[in-house]
Coordinates of C-alpha atoms and ligand atoms in Angstrom, one line a residue:
M1 CA 14.7 -8.6 21.2
A2 CA 18.0 -10.3 22.0
S3 CA 20.4 -8.5 24.4
G4 CA 22.6 -6.3 22.3
G5 CA 19.6 -5.1 20.3
G6 CA 19.4 -7.7 17.5
L7 CA 16.5 -10.0 16.6
F8 CA 16.2 -13.7 17.4
V9 CA 16.5 -16.2 14.6
P10 CA 16.0 -20.0 14.5
E11 CA 19.2 -21.9 15.3
Y12 CA 18.8 -23.8 12.1
F13 CA 16.2 -24.4 9.4
P14 CA 14.5 -27.7 10.1
E15 CA 14.0 -29.7 6.9
V16 CA 10.6 -30.9 5.7
T17 CA 11.1 -34.3 4.0
A18 CA 9.5 -35.6 0.8
E19 CA 7.5 -38.1 2.9
E20 CA 6.2 -35.3 5.1
M21 CA 5.2 -33.3 2.1
E22 CA 3.4 -36.3 0.7
A23 CA 1.6 -36.9 4.0
M24 CA 0.6 -33.2 4.3
R25 CA -1.4 -33.4 1.0
G26 CA -4.2 -35.1 2.9
F27 CA -4.1 -32.7 5.9
D28 CA -6.2 -29.6 6.4
Y29 CA -4.6 -26.2 7.1
P30 CA -4.3 -26.6 11.0
E31 CA -2.8 -30.0 10.6
R32 CA -0.3 -28.8 8.1
A33 CA 0.6 -25.8 10.2
A34 CA 1.1 -28.1 13.3
L35 CA 3.6 -30.2 11.4
I36 CA 5.6 -27.1 10.2
L37 CA 5.4 -25.1 13.4
G38 CA 6.1 -28.2 15.5
K39 CA 9.5 -28.3 13.9
F40 CA 10.4 -25.0 15.4
F41 CA 8.6 -25.4 18.7
D42 CA 9.6 -28.9 19.6
E43 CA 9.3 -28.4 23.3
Y44 CA 5.6 -27.9 22.8
D45 CA 3.3 -30.9 22.9
R46 CA 2.3 -31.7 19.4
G47 CA -1.3 -32.6 20.2
E48 CA -1.8 -29.4 22.2
L49 CA -0.2 -27.3 19.4
S50 CA -2.6 -28.9 16.9
E51 CA -5.6 -28.2 19.0
A52 CA -4.5 -24.6 19.5
L53 CA -4.1 -24.1 15.8
R54 CA -7.5 -25.7 15.1
N55 CA -9.1 -23.3 17.6
A56 CA -7.3 -20.3 16.2
Y57 CA -8.4 -20.9 12.6
A58 CA -11.9 -21.8 13.7
S59 CA -12.3 -18.0 14.2
F60 CA -11.9 -17.5 10.4
E61 CA -14.8 -17.2 8.0
G62 CA -15.2 -20.2 5.7
D63 CA -13.6 -23.7 5.9
D64 CA -10.1 -22.9 4.7
P65 CA -8.2 -20.1 6.4
A66 CA -5.9 -19.7 3.4
P67 CA -7.7 -20.5 0.2
L68 CA -5.9 -20.4 -3.1
V69 CA -7.9 -18.9 -6.0
R70 CA -7.0 -19.3 -9.6
M71 CA -7.5 -16.3 -11.9
D72 CA -8.4 -16.8 -15.5
N73 CA -5.0 -15.6 -16.6
G74 CA -3.3 -18.4 -14.8
T75 CA -1.9 -16.6 -11.8
Y76 CA -3.1 -17.7 -8.3
L77 CA -4.1 -15.6 -5.4
L78 CA -3.5 -16.8 -1.8
E79 CA -6.2 -15.1 0.2
L80 CA -5.0 -14.6 3.8
F81 CA -7.7 -12.1 4.9
H82 CA -10.5 -14.4 6.1
G83 CA -9.6 -14.0 9.8
P84 CA -11.3 -11.9 12.5
T85 CA -9.7 -8.6 11.5
C86 CA -9.6 -9.1 7.7
A87 CA -5.9 -8.9 7.1
F88 CA -3.1 -11.5 6.9
K89 CA -1.8 -10.6 10.4
D90 CA -4.6 -12.8 11.8
M91 CA -2.8 -15.9 10.4
A92 CA -0.1 -15.6 13.1
L93 CA -1.7 -13.4 15.7
T94 CA -4.6 -15.7 16.4
V95 CA -2.0 -18.3 17.3
L96 CA 0.4 -16.1 19.3
P97 CA -1.6 -16.1 22.6
Y98 CA -1.2 -19.9 22.8
L99 CA 2.5 -19.8 21.8
L100 CA 3.2 -17.1 24.4
R101 CA 1.3 -18.6 27.3
K102 CA 2.7 -22.1 26.7
G103 CA 6.2 -20.6 26.3
S104 CA 6.0 -18.7 29.5
D105 CA 4.7 -21.8 31.3
L106 CA 7.5 -23.9 29.9
L107 CA 10.0 -21.3 31.2
G108 CA 8.2 -21.1 34.6
L109 CA 7.8 -17.4 34.3
K110 CA 5.7 -15.8 37.1
E111 CA 5.4 -12.3 35.7
Q112 CA 2.5 -10.9 33.7
L113 CA 3.2 -10.1 30.1
L114 CA 3.0 -6.7 28.6
L115 CA 2.6 -6.8 24.8
L116 CA 3.6 -3.7 22.9
A117 CA 2.9 -3.3 19.2
A118 CA 3.6 -0.5 16.7
T119 CA 1.2 -0.8 13.9
S120 CA 0.7 0.6 10.4
G121 CA -2.9 -0.5 10.9
D122 CA -3.4 -4.2 10.7
T123 CA -1.1 -5.7 13.3
G124 CA -2.6 -3.6 16.0
K125 CA -6.2 -4.6 15.4
A126 CA -5.2 -8.3 15.0
A127 CA -3.3 -8.2 18.3
L128 CA -6.0 -6.4 20.2
E129 CA -8.6 -8.9 19.0
S130 CA -6.7 -12.0 19.7
F131 CA -5.5 -11.0 23.2
R132 CA -8.6 -9.2 24.4
D133 CA -9.5 -10.3 28.0
K134 CA -6.8 -13.0 28.0
K135 CA -5.5 -13.5 31.5
G136 CA -2.0 -12.6 32.5
I137 CA -1.4 -10.2 29.6
K138 CA -1.9 -6.6 28.8
V139 CA -1.7 -5.0 25.4
V140 CA -0.8 -1.5 24.3
V141 CA -1.0 -0.6 20.6
F142 CA 0.6 2.5 19.1
Y143 CA -0.4 3.7 15.6
P144 CA 0.7 6.7 13.6
E145 CA -2.0 9.4 14.0
E146 CA -2.2 10.1 10.3
G147 CA -0.8 6.9 8.9
V148 CA -3.7 4.4 8.9
S149 CA -6.9 4.1 7.0
K150 CA -10.2 5.4 8.5
M151 CA -11.5 1.8 8.7
Q152 CA -8.3 0.6 10.4
K153 CA -8.5 3.5 12.9
L154 CA -12.2 2.7 13.7
Q155 CA -11.4 -0.9 14.1
M156 CA -8.8 -0.2 16.7
C157 CA -10.4 2.7 18.6
T158 CA -13.7 0.7 19.1
Q159 CA -11.8 -2.3 20.5
E160 CA -13.4 -4.1 23.4
G161 CA -11.6 -5.7 26.3
E162 CA -10.4 -4.6 29.8
N163 CA -6.7 -5.4 29.2
V164 CA -6.0 -3.3 26.1
D165 CA -5.0 0.3 25.3
V166 CA -4.8 2.0 21.9
V167 CA -2.7 5.2 21.5
A168 CA -2.1 7.5 18.5
V169 CA 1.5 8.8 18.1
R170 CA 2.3 12.0 16.4
G171 CA 4.6 10.9 13.5
N172 CA 4.8 8.2 10.9
F173 CA 5.0 4.4 11.3
D174 CA 8.8 4.4 11.4
E175 CA 8.8 6.8 14.3
C176 CA 6.2 4.6 16.0
Q177 CA 8.2 1.5 15.5
S178 CA 11.5 3.1 16.7
G179 CA 9.7 4.3 19.8
V180 CA 8.6 0.8 20.6
K181 CA 12.1 -0.6 19.9
R182 CA 13.5 2.1 22.2
I183 CA 11.4 0.8 25.0
F184 CA 12.5 -2.8 24.3
R185 CA 16.2 -1.8 24.4
S186 CA 16.0 0.4 27.5
E187 CA 17.1 -1.0 30.8
K188 CA 15.3 1.7 32.6
C189 CA 12.0 0.7 31.0
A190 CA 12.6 -2.9 31.8
A191 CA 13.4 -2.1 35.4
A192 CA 10.2 0.0 35.8
L193 CA 8.1 -2.8 34.4
K194 CA 9.8 -5.5 36.5
E195 CA 9.0 -3.5 39.6
R196 CA 5.3 -3.7 38.5
G197 CA 5.6 -7.4 37.8
Y198 CA 5.6 -7.3 34.0
L199 CA 7.8 -8.8 31.2
L200 CA 7.8 -7.2 27.8
T201 CA 6.9 -8.9 24.6
S202 CA 5.9 -7.8 21.1
A203 CA 3.2 -8.5 18.5
N204 CA 5.3 -7.2 15.7
S205 CA 7.1 -9.5 13.4
I206 CA 10.3 -8.9 15.4
N207 CA 8.6 -11.7 17.5
V208 CA 9.4 -15.1 16.1
G209 CA 6.0 -16.2 17.3
R210 CA 4.6 -13.8 14.7
L211 CA 7.0 -14.8 12.0
L212 CA 7.0 -18.6 12.1
P213 CA 3.3 -19.3 11.8
Q214 CA 3.6 -17.4 8.5
V215 CA 5.9 -20.0 7.1
C216 CA 3.0 -22.5 7.1
Y217 CA 0.9 -20.8 4.4
Y218 CA 3.7 -21.0 1.8
F219 CA 3.8 -24.8 2.3
S220 CA 0.0 -25.0 2.3
A221 CA -0.4 -23.0 -0.9
Y222 CA 2.2 -25.3 -2.6
L223 CA 0.4 -28.4 -1.4
D224 CA -2.9 -27.0 -2.7
L225 CA -1.3 -26.5 -6.1
V226 CA -0.1 -30.2 -6.1
T227 CA -3.4 -31.5 -4.9
A228 CA -5.3 -29.6 -7.6
D229 CA -3.0 -31.0 -10.3
Q230 CA -1.6 -27.6 -11.1
I231 CA 2.0 -28.7 -10.5
R232 CA 4.0 -31.8 -9.9
F233 CA 5.9 -32.4 -6.6
G234 CA 9.2 -30.7 -6.8
E235 CA 8.3 -28.2 -9.5
K236 CA 9.2 -24.6 -8.5
V237 CA 6.7 -21.9 -7.8
D238 CA 7.2 -18.1 -7.5
F239 CA 5.5 -15.9 -4.9
T240 CA 4.8 -12.2 -5.0
V241 CA 4.5 -10.5 -1.6
P242 CA 3.2 -7.0 -0.9
T243 CA 5.9 -5.9 1.5
G244 CA 6.4 -3.5 4.4
N245 CA 8.3 -4.7 7.3
F246 CA 9.6 -7.7 5.4
G247 CA 8.0 -10.2 7.7
N248 CA 5.7 -12.0 5.2
I249 CA 8.3 -12.4 2.5
L250 CA 10.9 -13.5 5.0
A251 CA 8.6 -16.3 6.1
G252 CA 8.6 -17.3 2.4
Y253 CA 12.4 -17.3 2.4
Y254 CA 12.4 -19.5 5.6
A255 CA 10.1 -21.9 3.8
K256 CA 12.5 -22.1 0.9
R257 CA 15.4 -22.8 3.3
M258 CA 13.3 -25.6 4.8
G259 CA 13.1 -27.2 1.4
L260 CA 10.0 -25.8 -0.2
P261 CA 10.6 -25.6 -4.0
I262 CA 10.3 -21.8 -4.4
G263 CA 11.8 -20.2 -7.5
K264 CA 11.7 -16.5 -6.9
L265 CA 10.2 -14.3 -4.2
L266 CA 9.0 -11.0 -5.6
C267 CA 9.2 -8.2 -3.1
A268 CA 6.5 -5.7 -4.1
S269 CA 6.6 -2.1 -2.7
N270 CA 4.4 1.0 -3.2
K271 CA 5.9 4.4 -3.8
N272 CA 8.0 3.9 -0.6
N273 CA 10.5 1.9 -2.7
V274 CA 13.5 1.6 -0.4
L275 CA 13.5 -2.2 -0.7
T276 CA 13.3 -2.1 -4.5
D277 CA 16.4 0.1 -4.6
F278 CA 18.2 -2.1 -2.1
F279 CA 17.6 -5.3 -4.2
R280 CA 18.7 -3.5 -7.3
T281 CA 21.8 -1.7 -6.0
G282 CA 22.9 -3.4 -2.8
T283 CA 22.6 -0.1 -0.9
Y284 CA 19.8 0.4 1.6
D285 CA 19.1 4.1 1.9
A286 CA 16.3 5.1 4.2
K287 CA 17.1 8.8 3.9
R288 CA 14.4 9.7 1.4
P289 CA 11.0 11.3 1.4
F290 CA 8.3 9.3 3.2
Y291 CA 5.0 9.0 1.2
R292 CA 1.5 8.3 2.6
T293 CA -0.2 5.9 0.1
M294 CA -3.4 4.0 -0.4
S295 CA -1.5 0.9 1.0
P296 CA -0.7 2.3 4.4
S297 CA 0.4 -1.0 5.8
M298 CA 3.4 -0.9 3.4
D299 CA 4.3 2.8 4.2
I300 CA 7.6 1.9 5.8
L301 CA 11.2 3.0 5.2
I302 CA 12.9 0.9 7.9
S303 CA 12.0 -2.7 7.2
S304 CA 12.7 -4.5 10.5
N305 CA 13.0 -8.1 9.2
L306 CA 15.5 -7.3 6.6
E307 CA 18.0 -7.7 9.4
R308 CA 17.2 -11.4 9.6
L309 CA 17.8 -11.8 5.9
L310 CA 21.1 -9.9 6.1
F311 CA 22.2 -12.3 8.8
E312 CA 21.6 -15.3 6.5
L313 CA 23.1 -13.5 3.5
C314 CA 26.5 -13.0 5.2
G315 CA 26.7 -16.6 6.4
R316 CA 25.3 -15.8 9.9
D317 CA 28.0 -13.3 10.9
P318 CA 26.6 -11.5 13.9
A319 CA 29.3 -8.8 14.0
L320 CA 28.8 -7.8 10.4
T321 CA 25.0 -7.8 10.8
A322 CA 25.3 -5.6 13.8
E323 CA 27.6 -3.3 12.0
R324 CA 25.2 -2.8 9.2
M325 CA 22.3 -2.2 11.6
K326 CA 24.4 0.3 13.5
S327 CA 25.2 2.1 10.2
L328 CA 21.5 2.1 9.4
S329 CA 20.5 3.8 12.6
A330 CA 23.5 6.2 12.6
T331 CA 23.5 7.2 8.9
G332 CA 20.2 5.8 7.5
R333 CA 22.2 3.5 5.1
F334 CA 24.3 0.4 4.7
S335 CA 25.5 -1.6 1.7
V336 CA 26.1 -5.3 1.0
R337 CA 29.0 -6.6 -1.0
P338 CA 28.6 -7.3 -4.8
E339 CA 28.8 -11.0 -4.3
E340 CA 26.1 -10.8 -1.7
L341 CA 23.9 -8.7 -4.0
A342 CA 24.3 -11.4 -6.7
K343 CA 23.3 -14.1 -4.2
L344 CA 20.2 -12.1 -3.3
G345 CA 19.3 -11.9 -6.9
E346 CA 19.1 -15.7 -7.2
T347 CA 16.1 -15.7 -4.9
F348 CA 14.6 -12.2 -4.8
Y349 CA 13.3 -9.9 -7.4
A350 CA 11.9 -6.5 -6.4
G351 CA 9.6 -4.0 -8.0
S352 CA 7.5 -1.0 -6.9
T353 CA 4.4 0.7 -8.3
S354 CA 3.0 4.2 -8.5
E355 CA -0.4 4.9 -7.0
D356 CA -1.9 5.3 -10.5
D357 CA -0.7 2.0 -11.6
T358 CA -2.1 0.3 -8.5
V359 CA -5.5 1.9 -9.2
E360 CA -5.3 0.8 -12.8
C361 CA -4.4 -2.8 -11.8
I362 CA -7.3 -3.1 -9.4
Y363 CA -9.7 -1.7 -12.0
E364 CA -8.5 -4.0 -14.8
F365 CA -8.6 -7.1 -12.6
F366 CA -12.1 -6.4 -11.7
E367 CA -13.1 -5.6 -15.3
E368 CA -11.4 -8.7 -16.7
Y369 CA -11.8 -11.3 -14.0
G370 CA -14.5 -9.9 -11.8
Y371 CA -12.1 -10.1 -8.9
P372 CA -11.9 -7.2 -6.4
M373 CA -8.6 -6.7 -4.7
D374 CA -7.5 -4.5 -1.9
T375 CA -4.9 -1.8 -2.4
H376 CA -1.9 -3.8 -1.0
T377 CA -2.7 -6.8 -3.1
G378 CA -3.1 -4.4 -6.1
V379 CA 0.6 -3.3 -5.6
A380 CA 1.7 -7.0 -5.6
M381 CA -0.4 -7.9 -8.6
N382 CA 1.0 -5.1 -10.6
V383 CA 4.6 -6.0 -9.8
A384 CA 3.8 -9.7 -10.6
R385 CA 2.2 -8.8 -13.9
R386 CA 5.1 -6.6 -15.0
Y387 CA 7.5 -9.4 -14.1
L388 CA 5.6 -12.0 -16.1
E389 CA 5.4 -9.6 -19.1
K390 CA 9.1 -9.2 -18.9
L391 CA 9.6 -13.0 -18.9
E392 CA 7.4 -13.3 -22.0
E393 CA 9.8 -11.1 -23.9
D394 CA 12.7 -13.3 -23.0
P395 CA 12.5 -16.7 -24.8
E396 CA 15.3 -18.1 -22.6
S397 CA 13.5 -17.4 -19.3
E398 CA 12.1 -20.1 -17.1
K399 CA 8.4 -19.6 -16.5
R400 CA 6.9 -20.8 -13.3
P401 CA 3.5 -20.7 -11.7
M402 CA 2.9 -17.5 -9.8
V403 CA 1.2 -17.1 -6.5
V404 CA 0.3 -13.5 -5.4
I405 CA -0.3 -13.1 -1.8
S406 CA -3.5 -11.2 -1.0
T407 CA -3.1 -9.6 2.4
A408 CA -6.3 -7.8 3.1
S409 CA -10.0 -7.7 2.3
P410 CA -11.0 -5.0 -0.1
Y411 CA -13.5 -3.9 2.5
K412 CA -10.8 -2.9 4.8
F413 CA -9.8 0.0 2.5
P414 CA -13.3 0.8 1.1
Q415 CA -12.7 4.4 -0.1
D416 CA -9.6 3.7 -2.1
V417 CA -10.9 0.4 -3.5
L418 CA -14.2 2.0 -4.5
Y419 CA -12.2 4.8 -6.2
A420 CA -10.1 2.2 -8.1
L421 CA -13.2 0.3 -9.2
T422 CA -15.4 3.2 -10.2
G423 CA -13.5 6.5 -10.1
N424 CA -15.9 7.7 -7.4
D425 CA -15.0 9.3 -4.1
V426 CA -17.0 8.7 -0.9
K427 CA -16.3 10.4 2.4
D428 CA -17.7 7.7 4.5
S429 CA -16.1 4.3 4.9
F430 CA -19.4 2.5 5.3
K431 CA -20.9 4.1 2.2
G432 CA -17.8 2.7 0.5
V433 CA -18.4 -0.7 1.9
K434 CA -22.0 -0.6 0.7
R435 CA -21.2 0.5 -2.8
I436 CA -18.4 -2.1 -3.2
H437 CA -20.9 -4.7 -2.1
L438 CA -23.5 -3.6 -4.7
L439 CA -20.8 -3.6 -7.4
T440 CA -19.1 -6.9 -6.6
A441 CA -21.6 -8.9 -4.6
M442 CA -18.6 -10.0 -2.5
K443 CA -19.7 -10.8 1.1
V444 CA -19.0 -8.1 3.7
P445 CA -17.1 -9.5 6.6
E446 CA -19.2 -9.6 9.8
A447 CA -16.4 -8.0 11.9
L448 CA -16.3 -4.9 9.7
K449 CA -20.1 -4.5 9.6
A450 CA -20.1 -4.5 13.5
V451 CA -17.5 -1.7 13.8
R452 CA -20.0 0.9 12.6
Y453 CA -22.1 0.7 15.7
K454 CA -19.5 0.4 18.3
P455 CA -18.5 3.4 20.6
I456 CA -15.1 5.0 20.3
R457 CA -13.1 4.0 23.4
F458 CA -9.6 5.3 22.7
K459 CA -8.8 8.9 21.9
T460 CA -5.3 9.6 23.4
T461 CA -2.6 11.0 21.2
V462 CA 1.0 11.3 22.4
S463 CA 4.4 12.4 21.0
A464 CA 7.0 9.6 20.3
E465 CA 9.0 10.6 23.4
K466 CA 6.0 10.1 25.7
M467 CA 5.1 6.6 24.6
F468 CA 6.5 4.9 27.7
D469 CA 4.7 7.3 30.0
E470 CA 1.5 6.3 28.4
V471 CA 2.4 2.6 29.0
L472 CA 3.0 3.3 32.7
A473 CA -0.2 5.3 33.1
F474 CA -2.2 2.4 31.6
L475 CA -0.6 -0.2 34.0
C476 CA -1.6 1.8 37.1
Ligands
LIG1 C1 1.3 -5.8 7.2 C2 0.8 -5.8 5.9 C3 1.6 -5.9 4.8 C4 3.1 -5.9 4.9 O1 3.6 -7.1 5.4 P1 5.0 -7.2 6.1 O2 5.1 -8.5 6.7 O3 5.1 -6.0 7.1 O4 6.0 -7.0 5.0 C5 1.0 -5.9 3.5 N1 -0.3 -5.8 3.4 C6 -1.2 -5.7 4.4 C7 -2.6 -5.6 4.2 C8 -0.6 -5.7 5.7 O5 -1.5 -5.6 6.8

């Protein structure tokens, strides 16, 4: 985090030219990502960056780390869950170790890095896996004790590696994330770490190294649509993004600012619909009940990356942005001006779904198209579908191709997905995995199969106040 408590943003949005778009058609995913990311990280050697990206995505199952699938109803799904931990967080976190190491070399830093992450389930595992046994870095992951799925918890608590620690926190994700941010802001914590030879960094999307690699898949999906003759160059495309901390969808907004022809970005929420209300009314009000849902990675009331959008929205006014963030932490709310709300509406549309509607959507999609979706993708698909139905009713409306971002493998949330597909409850995650496999014939990711036989290594639970003590204990 920047001094003063805000988040870093790019100085400007580098443009991707028509010639570059044309050239990227023939590139594979790592080459496309190298071109896009290279624009932000121009001190990094391009050849080395390319190689790092190629290595990162070599750990994904299949040839394409971000395949675009066409449904029979004409919508597209961008599958971002083929990485080592089966959620879209792998798209950036497999690249982050290189970005951090190289960045710290370029700056001539001597300290070791201490990476902290608050996780609603998926970031934690992806960070643990990509940094395990990496030299010069230690990783501590905090997750809300009751706020992650059983499979997510198992994945994290069986993590291997000598440089990692996993800690449960009493409370929900927002409390977990605030605890981590408190450590980042505290001069006392920084001093205690410095004394031990550590510099702090984050695996959450407050880290630009997490955020910027996510810009690449918007470009890649668009190029795939062109290459498959689904659209012409320059034609606009809409994206629906299942949203929690607003990192994924913000990357889409950044892509648009770089010149990608995006029409609307649909911000899809579950029952925790604080963002839906914000986009409709212009007031962000986090003082409301917190619900635990089947899409735990989206159970968030304080969406960190919205700060970066607010900064762009007010014409990059740091004082006004800080004022709004201060108001959020003091009162739980802030508002934007009517003209700002109107501007938001030009790019964003927001919707939320109930648990029942998500279940229904997953069921129907499997019935109609034979496609099993995870619970987060189910939320997004339902919001997208309702939006498209609304457009149908309005003859004036402009219809554009719709890409729904699929953020996790259905096997990562096996009990809820099985319930959605069949109405049956199973107590055991692996029984769920097995039944989904029998039903759908979809391949079970190797990484999830392996979790079943690994010993539990991490069992500590702390209160939010004691998070830093746990960090220090781990470093000793
Ligand atoms: C993290 C996550 C989300 C939410 O993404 P944000 O970038 O936090 O908005 C959605 N779905 C899944 C499966 C996730 O892991």
